[in-house]
């Protein structure tokens, strides 16, 4: 009986961490072929979770939490948990997500740091964990848990910086964001951030949706950091954004990507990005093609990006030229565009303004200033300029 009662005593922090590591290593060696190992590991993870956050019947004890978090960090348990989370049974994966999130948000008593102490320590010594969490999108089994951890951790700029500035290193380690980041240096495109485009485009619906949520959070939560990063990597970023996301065969990906683009371009923090994007005739053509999509919500989101091009008081030569070439088609197309949205007053006001703005454009391109500052000679009519240019057909 003493043996049985002994099993009910709370396990020490060092015992929980040691047991978890041993069981994880056994699970890897057995390649998931031993249910007993899975069951024992699941019980140990459940006990670890309870120690960190308590249960409906017991409150977490601060001294035990402090000891457990320190043991987890000192024994480098987090990398092992993250890299093997896909091997765990469903409930154990959920417990592991809770454990890691609790560690990331842990603050020492009396701490005045802006970031949680444990997360700051992870970013200083083991930033690879953040990269590994992103790589959780490689597998359906790990995507949800890793994504959940990431989205909570992305409250902090430093986590976003690890993802953005990750680059392959000769020693295999993640970049030291506190010492090694040069924000003026262009990315190689080989870091973990750039993998989000394929995770969104090529994964199953559930993984794609979770990856997009994380991607969107990076872009919209850390505006100053991201605007600098996109400005430095403008061509590569929008080559992927336009050709992978906006041109995606997935309705959900296409619609969400156009909507996110509109949100980013209309945000003051992204002013420089916006001006460069709307200077491009190719970008304008891409968005105008989306106006003709047969799915109405894609058309609606594209409208909100198209109006940015039209409202720009300093349109580039190629944007002005393309709008003028399509003036008559747009004036026929726009009044009938989503005309069933009769109760959307803001949309209808914006559409009316857009029709007026397009109507005020010159009728041909002869008066335009070319990029070198000289008037365009031999102005042709829009009909004559159709060849070789994408047109919005009414």
Coordinates of C-alpha atoms in Angstrom, one line a residue, residues 10-362:
X10 CA 3.8 15.2 -6.6
X11 CA 6.8 14.4 -8.7
X12 CA 9.8 16.8 -8.4
X13 CA 10.6 19.1 -11.3
X14 CA 13.9 17.3 -12.0
X15 CA 12.1 13.9 -12.1
X16 CA 9.4 15.2 -14.5
X17 CA 12.0 16.6 -16.9
X18 CA 14.3 13.7 -16.7
X19 CA 11.5 11.2 -17.3
X20 CA 10.1 13.2 -20.2
X21 CA 13.5 13.3 -21.9
X22 CA 14.1 9.6 -21.4
X23 CA 10.6 8.7 -22.6
X24 CA 10.9 10.9 -25.7
X25 CA 14.3 9.3 -26.6
X26 CA 12.7 5.9 -26.1
X27 CA 9.8 6.9 -28.3
X28 CA 12.1 8.0 -31.1
X29 CA 14.1 4.8 -30.9
X30 CA 11.0 2.6 -30.9
X31 CA 9.5 4.7 -33.7
X32 CA 6.1 4.8 -32.0
X33 CA 5.8 1.0 -31.9
X34 CA 5.3 0.7 -28.2
X35 CA 2.0 1.9 -26.8
X36 CA 3.2 1.6 -23.2
X37 CA 5.9 4.2 -23.9
X38 CA 3.3 6.6 -25.4
X39 CA 1.0 6.1 -22.4
X40 CA 3.8 6.7 -19.8
X41 CA 5.0 9.7 -21.7
X42 CA 1.4 11.1 -21.9
X43 CA 1.0 10.7 -18.1
X44 CA 4.3 12.5 -17.5
X45 CA 3.4 15.4 -19.8
X46 CA 0.0 15.6 -18.1
X47 CA 1.7 15.9 -14.7
X48 CA 4.1 18.5 -16.1
X49 CA 1.2 20.6 -17.4
X50 CA -0.6 20.3 -14.1
X51 CA 2.5 21.5 -12.2
X52 CA 2.8 24.5 -14.4
X53 CA -0.8 25.7 -14.5
X54 CA -2.6 23.7 -11.8
X55 CA -5.9 21.8 -12.2
X56 CA -9.6 22.4 -11.3
X57 CA -8.8 21.0 -7.9
X58 CA -5.3 22.4 -7.1
X59 CA -3.6 25.7 -7.8
X60 CA -0.1 25.8 -9.2
X61 CA 2.6 26.5 -6.6
X62 CA 4.9 29.3 -7.6
X63 CA 8.0 27.7 -6.2
X64 CA 7.3 24.4 -8.1
X65 CA 6.6 26.4 -11.3
X66 CA 9.8 28.3 -11.0
X67 CA 11.8 25.1 -10.4
X68 CA 10.1 23.2 -13.3
X69 CA 10.6 26.1 -15.8
X70 CA 14.3 26.3 -14.8
X71 CA 14.8 22.6 -15.1
X72 CA 13.1 22.6 -18.6
X73 CA 15.4 25.3 -19.8
X74 CA 18.6 23.9 -18.2
X75 CA 18.0 20.4 -19.5
X76 CA 17.2 21.7 -23.0
X77 CA 13.8 19.9 -23.0
X78 CA 12.0 22.4 -25.3
X79 CA 13.9 21.5 -28.5
X80 CA 13.3 17.8 -28.0
X81 CA 9.6 18.4 -27.4
X82 CA 9.2 20.7 -30.4
X83 CA 11.0 18.4 -32.8
X84 CA 9.0 15.3 -31.7
X85 CA 5.6 16.8 -31.1
X86 CA 4.3 15.1 -34.2
X87 CA 5.1 11.7 -32.7
X88 CA 2.8 12.2 -29.7
X89 CA -0.8 11.1 -29.3
X90 CA -3.4 13.8 -29.8
X91 CA -4.0 14.7 -26.1
X92 CA -0.2 14.6 -25.4
X93 CA 0.3 17.1 -28.2
X94 CA -2.2 19.4 -26.6
X95 CA -0.5 19.0 -23.3
X96 CA 2.9 19.8 -24.9
X97 CA 1.5 22.9 -26.5
X98 CA 0.2 24.0 -23.1
X99 CA 3.6 23.3 -21.4
X100 CA 5.6 25.2 -24.0
X101 CA 3.2 28.2 -24.0
X102 CA 3.4 28.3 -20.2
X103 CA 7.2 28.2 -20.2
X104 CA 7.3 31.0 -22.8
X105 CA 5.0 33.3 -20.7
X106 CA 6.8 32.6 -17.4
X107 CA 8.0 35.7 -15.5
X108 CA 10.3 35.5 -12.4
X109 CA 8.8 37.1 -9.3
X110 CA 9.5 40.8 -9.4
X111 CA 10.6 40.8 -13.0
X112 CA 10.3 44.2 -14.8
X113 CA 11.4 42.9 -18.3
X114 CA 9.1 43.8 -21.2
X115 CA 9.4 40.2 -22.4
X116 CA 8.7 37.1 -20.2
X117 CA 12.0 36.0 -18.7
X118 CA 11.9 32.4 -19.9
X119 CA 11.1 33.5 -23.5
X120 CA 13.9 36.0 -23.4
X121 CA 16.3 33.2 -22.3
X122 CA 15.0 31.0 -25.1
X123 CA 15.6 33.7 -27.7
X124 CA 19.1 34.4 -26.4
X125 CA 20.3 30.8 -26.1
X126 CA 18.0 28.6 -28.2
X127 CA 16.3 30.7 -30.9
X128 CA 16.3 27.5 -33.0
X129 CA 13.2 26.6 -31.1
X130 CA 11.2 29.3 -32.8
X131 CA 12.4 28.1 -36.2
X132 CA 11.5 24.5 -35.3
X133 CA 8.0 25.6 -34.3
X134 CA 7.6 27.2 -37.8
X135 CA 8.8 23.9 -39.3
X136 CA 6.0 22.2 -37.5
X137 CA 3.9 23.2 -40.5
X138 CA 5.8 20.5 -42.5
X139 CA 3.6 17.9 -40.8
X140 CA -0.2 17.8 -40.3
X141 CA 0.2 16.2 -36.9
X142 CA 2.4 19.0 -35.5
X143 CA 0.9 22.0 -37.4
X144 CA -1.9 22.9 -35.0
X145 CA 0.1 22.6 -31.8
X146 CA 3.2 24.4 -33.2
X147 CA 1.0 27.1 -34.7
X148 CA -0.9 27.7 -31.5
X149 CA 2.4 28.2 -29.6
X150 CA 3.8 30.5 -32.3
X151 CA 0.7 32.7 -32.5
X152 CA 0.8 33.3 -28.7
X153 CA 4.6 33.9 -28.8
X154 CA 4.2 36.4 -31.7
X155 CA 3.0 39.0 -29.2
X156 CA 6.6 39.8 -29.0
X157 CA 8.7 41.6 -31.7
X158 CA 11.8 39.5 -30.9
X159 CA 9.9 36.3 -31.9
X160 CA 8.9 37.8 -35.2
X161 CA 12.5 39.0 -35.8
X162 CA 13.8 35.4 -35.4
X163 CA 11.4 34.3 -38.1
X164 CA 12.1 37.1 -40.4
X165 CA 15.8 37.2 -40.2
X166 CA 16.4 33.5 -40.0
X167 CA 19.1 32.4 -42.5
X168 CA 20.9 29.1 -43.0
X169 CA 24.1 29.1 -40.9
X170 CA 27.1 26.9 -41.4
X171 CA 26.8 25.6 -37.8
X172 CA 23.1 24.9 -38.3
X173 CA 22.0 27.3 -35.6
X174 CA 19.4 30.1 -35.8
X175 CA 20.7 33.6 -36.2
X176 CA 21.4 35.7 -33.1
X177 CA 18.9 38.5 -33.4
X178 CA 20.5 40.5 -30.6
X179 CA 23.9 40.7 -32.3
X180 CA 23.9 39.4 -35.9
X181 CA 21.0 41.1 -37.7
X182 CA 21.7 43.7 -40.4
X183 CA 18.3 45.1 -41.4
X184 CA 19.7 46.7 -44.6
X185 CA 21.0 43.3 -45.9
X186 CA 18.7 41.5 -48.3
X187 CA 17.5 38.1 -47.4
X188 CA 18.7 35.0 -49.3
X189 CA 15.1 33.7 -49.4
X190 CA 16.3 30.5 -47.8
X191 CA 15.1 31.4 -44.2
X192 CA 12.1 30.0 -42.5
X193 CA 9.9 33.0 -43.2
X194 CA 9.9 32.3 -46.9
X195 CA 8.6 28.8 -46.4
X196 CA 5.3 30.2 -45.3
X197 CA 4.3 30.9 -48.9
X198 CA 4.6 27.2 -49.7
X199 CA 2.9 26.1 -46.4
X200 CA 0.0 28.3 -47.3
X201 CA -0.2 27.3 -50.9
X202 CA 0.6 23.6 -50.9
X203 CA -0.6 22.2 -47.6
X204 CA -3.9 20.7 -46.6
X205 CA -6.7 23.1 -45.9
X206 CA -6.2 22.9 -42.1
X207 CA -2.4 23.4 -42.3
X208 CA -2.7 26.2 -44.9
X209 CA -5.3 28.1 -42.8
X210 CA -3.2 27.9 -39.7
X211 CA 0.0 28.9 -41.5
X212 CA -1.9 31.9 -43.1
X213 CA -3.1 33.0 -39.7
X214 CA 0.5 33.0 -38.4
X215 CA 1.8 34.7 -41.5
X216 CA -0.9 37.4 -41.2
X217 CA -0.1 37.9 -37.5
X218 CA 3.6 38.4 -38.4
X219 CA 2.7 41.1 -40.9
X220 CA 0.1 43.0 -39.0
X221 CA 1.3 42.7 -35.4
X222 CA 4.9 43.9 -35.9
X223 CA 4.4 46.7 -38.5
X224 CA 7.5 48.7 -38.0
X225 CA 9.7 45.6 -38.0
X226 CA 7.9 44.1 -41.0
X227 CA 7.7 47.3 -43.1
X228 CA 11.5 47.6 -42.8
X229 CA 11.9 44.0 -43.8
X230 CA 9.6 44.2 -46.8
X231 CA 11.2 47.4 -48.0
X232 CA 14.6 45.7 -48.0
X233 CA 13.3 42.6 -49.7
X234 CA 10.5 44.3 -51.8
X235 CA 11.0 42.5 -55.1
X236 CA 11.3 39.0 -53.7
X237 CA 8.5 39.4 -51.2
X238 CA 6.0 40.6 -53.8
X239 CA 7.1 38.2 -56.4
X240 CA 6.1 35.4 -54.1
X241 CA 3.1 37.2 -52.7
X242 CA 1.7 38.0 -56.2
X243 CA 2.5 34.7 -57.9
X244 CA 2.0 32.2 -55.1
X245 CA -0.8 33.8 -52.9
X246 CA -2.8 36.1 -55.1
X247 CA -2.6 33.7 -58.1
X248 CA -3.4 30.7 -55.9
X249 CA -5.9 28.1 -57.1
X250 CA -7.4 28.1 -53.6
X251 CA -10.3 30.4 -53.2
X252 CA -9.6 30.9 -49.5
X253 CA -5.9 31.7 -50.0
X254 CA -6.6 34.1 -52.9
X255 CA -9.4 35.9 -51.1
X256 CA -7.5 36.2 -47.8
X257 CA -4.3 37.2 -49.5
X258 CA -5.9 40.1 -51.4
X259 CA -7.7 41.2 -48.3
X260 CA -4.4 41.2 -46.3
X261 CA -2.7 43.1 -49.1
X262 CA -5.3 45.8 -48.9
X263 CA -4.9 46.0 -45.1
X264 CA -1.1 46.3 -45.3
X265 CA -1.1 48.9 -48.1
X266 CA -3.7 51.1 -46.3
X267 CA -1.7 51.1 -43.1
X268 CA 0.4 54.2 -42.5
X269 CA 3.3 52.2 -41.2
X270 CA 3.6 50.6 -44.6
X271 CA 3.5 53.9 -46.6
X272 CA 6.8 53.3 -48.4
X273 CA 5.8 49.8 -49.3
X274 CA 2.4 51.1 -50.6
X275 CA 3.9 53.7 -52.8
X276 CA 6.3 51.2 -54.4
X277 CA 3.6 48.7 -54.9
X278 CA 1.1 51.0 -56.6
X279 CA 3.8 52.4 -58.8
X280 CA 3.9 49.1 -60.7
X281 CA 1.8 48.6 -63.8
X282 CA 2.2 44.9 -63.5
X283 CA 0.7 45.0 -60.0
X284 CA -2.2 47.1 -61.3
X285 CA -2.8 44.5 -64.1
X286 CA -2.8 41.7 -61.6
X287 CA -5.4 43.4 -59.3
X288 CA -7.6 44.3 -62.3
X289 CA -7.7 40.7 -63.3
X290 CA -9.0 39.9 -59.9
X291 CA -11.9 42.3 -60.4
X292 CA -13.1 40.0 -63.1
X293 CA -12.8 36.8 -61.0
X294 CA -16.1 34.8 -61.0
X295 CA -16.2 34.8 -57.2
X296 CA -17.8 37.9 -55.8
X297 CA -15.8 38.1 -52.5
X298 CA -12.5 37.9 -54.5
X299 CA -13.9 40.8 -56.6
X300 CA -14.8 42.7 -53.5
X301 CA -11.4 42.4 -51.9
X302 CA -9.7 43.3 -55.2
X303 CA -11.8 46.4 -55.4
X304 CA -10.3 47.7 -52.1
X305 CA -6.8 47.3 -53.5
X306 CA -7.6 48.7 -56.9
X307 CA -9.0 51.9 -55.4
X308 CA -5.5 52.5 -53.8
X309 CA -4.0 52.7 -57.3
X310 CA -6.8 55.0 -58.5
X311 CA -6.6 57.3 -55.4
X312 CA -2.8 57.7 -55.6
X313 CA -2.2 61.4 -56.6
X314 CA 1.3 60.6 -57.8
X315 CA 0.6 57.8 -60.2
X316 CA 3.6 56.4 -62.2
X317 CA 3.7 56.8 -65.9
X318 CA 2.9 53.1 -66.5
X319 CA 0.0 53.1 -64.1
X320 CA -1.5 56.2 -65.7
X321 CA -1.0 54.8 -69.2
X322 CA -2.7 51.5 -68.3
X323 CA -5.7 53.2 -66.6
X324 CA -6.1 55.5 -69.6
X325 CA -5.9 52.6 -72.0
X326 CA -8.7 50.9 -70.1
X327 CA -10.7 54.0 -69.3
X328 CA -13.8 53.3 -71.5
X329 CA -13.9 49.7 -70.4
X330 CA -13.7 50.6 -66.7
X331 CA -16.5 53.2 -67.1
X332 CA -18.7 50.5 -68.5
X333 CA -17.6 47.9 -66.0
X334 CA -17.6 49.7 -62.7
X335 CA -21.2 50.9 -62.6
X336 CA -22.4 47.3 -62.9
X337 CA -19.7 46.0 -60.5
X338 CA -21.2 44.1 -57.5
X339 CA -24.4 46.1 -58.0
X340 CA -26.3 43.9 -55.7
X341 CA -24.5 45.4 -52.6
X342 CA -27.2 48.0 -52.3
X343 CA -27.0 48.2 -48.5
X344 CA -23.2 48.7 -48.4
X345 CA -23.2 52.5 -48.4
X346 CA -19.4 52.9 -48.0
X347 CA -18.7 50.5 -50.9
X348 CA -21.2 52.3 -53.2
X349 CA -19.8 55.7 -52.2
X350 CA -16.3 54.5 -53.0
X351 CA -17.4 53.0 -56.3
X352 CA -19.1 56.3 -57.3
X353 CA -16.0 58.2 -56.5
X354 CA -13.9 55.7 -58.4
X355 CA -16.1 56.1 -61.5
X356 CA -15.7 59.8 -61.3
X357 CA -11.9 59.6 -60.9
X358 CA -11.6 57.3 -63.9
X359 CA -13.9 59.6 -65.9
X360 CA -11.5 62.5 -65.2
X361 CA -8.6 60.7 -66.7
X362 CA -7.4 61.9 -70.2

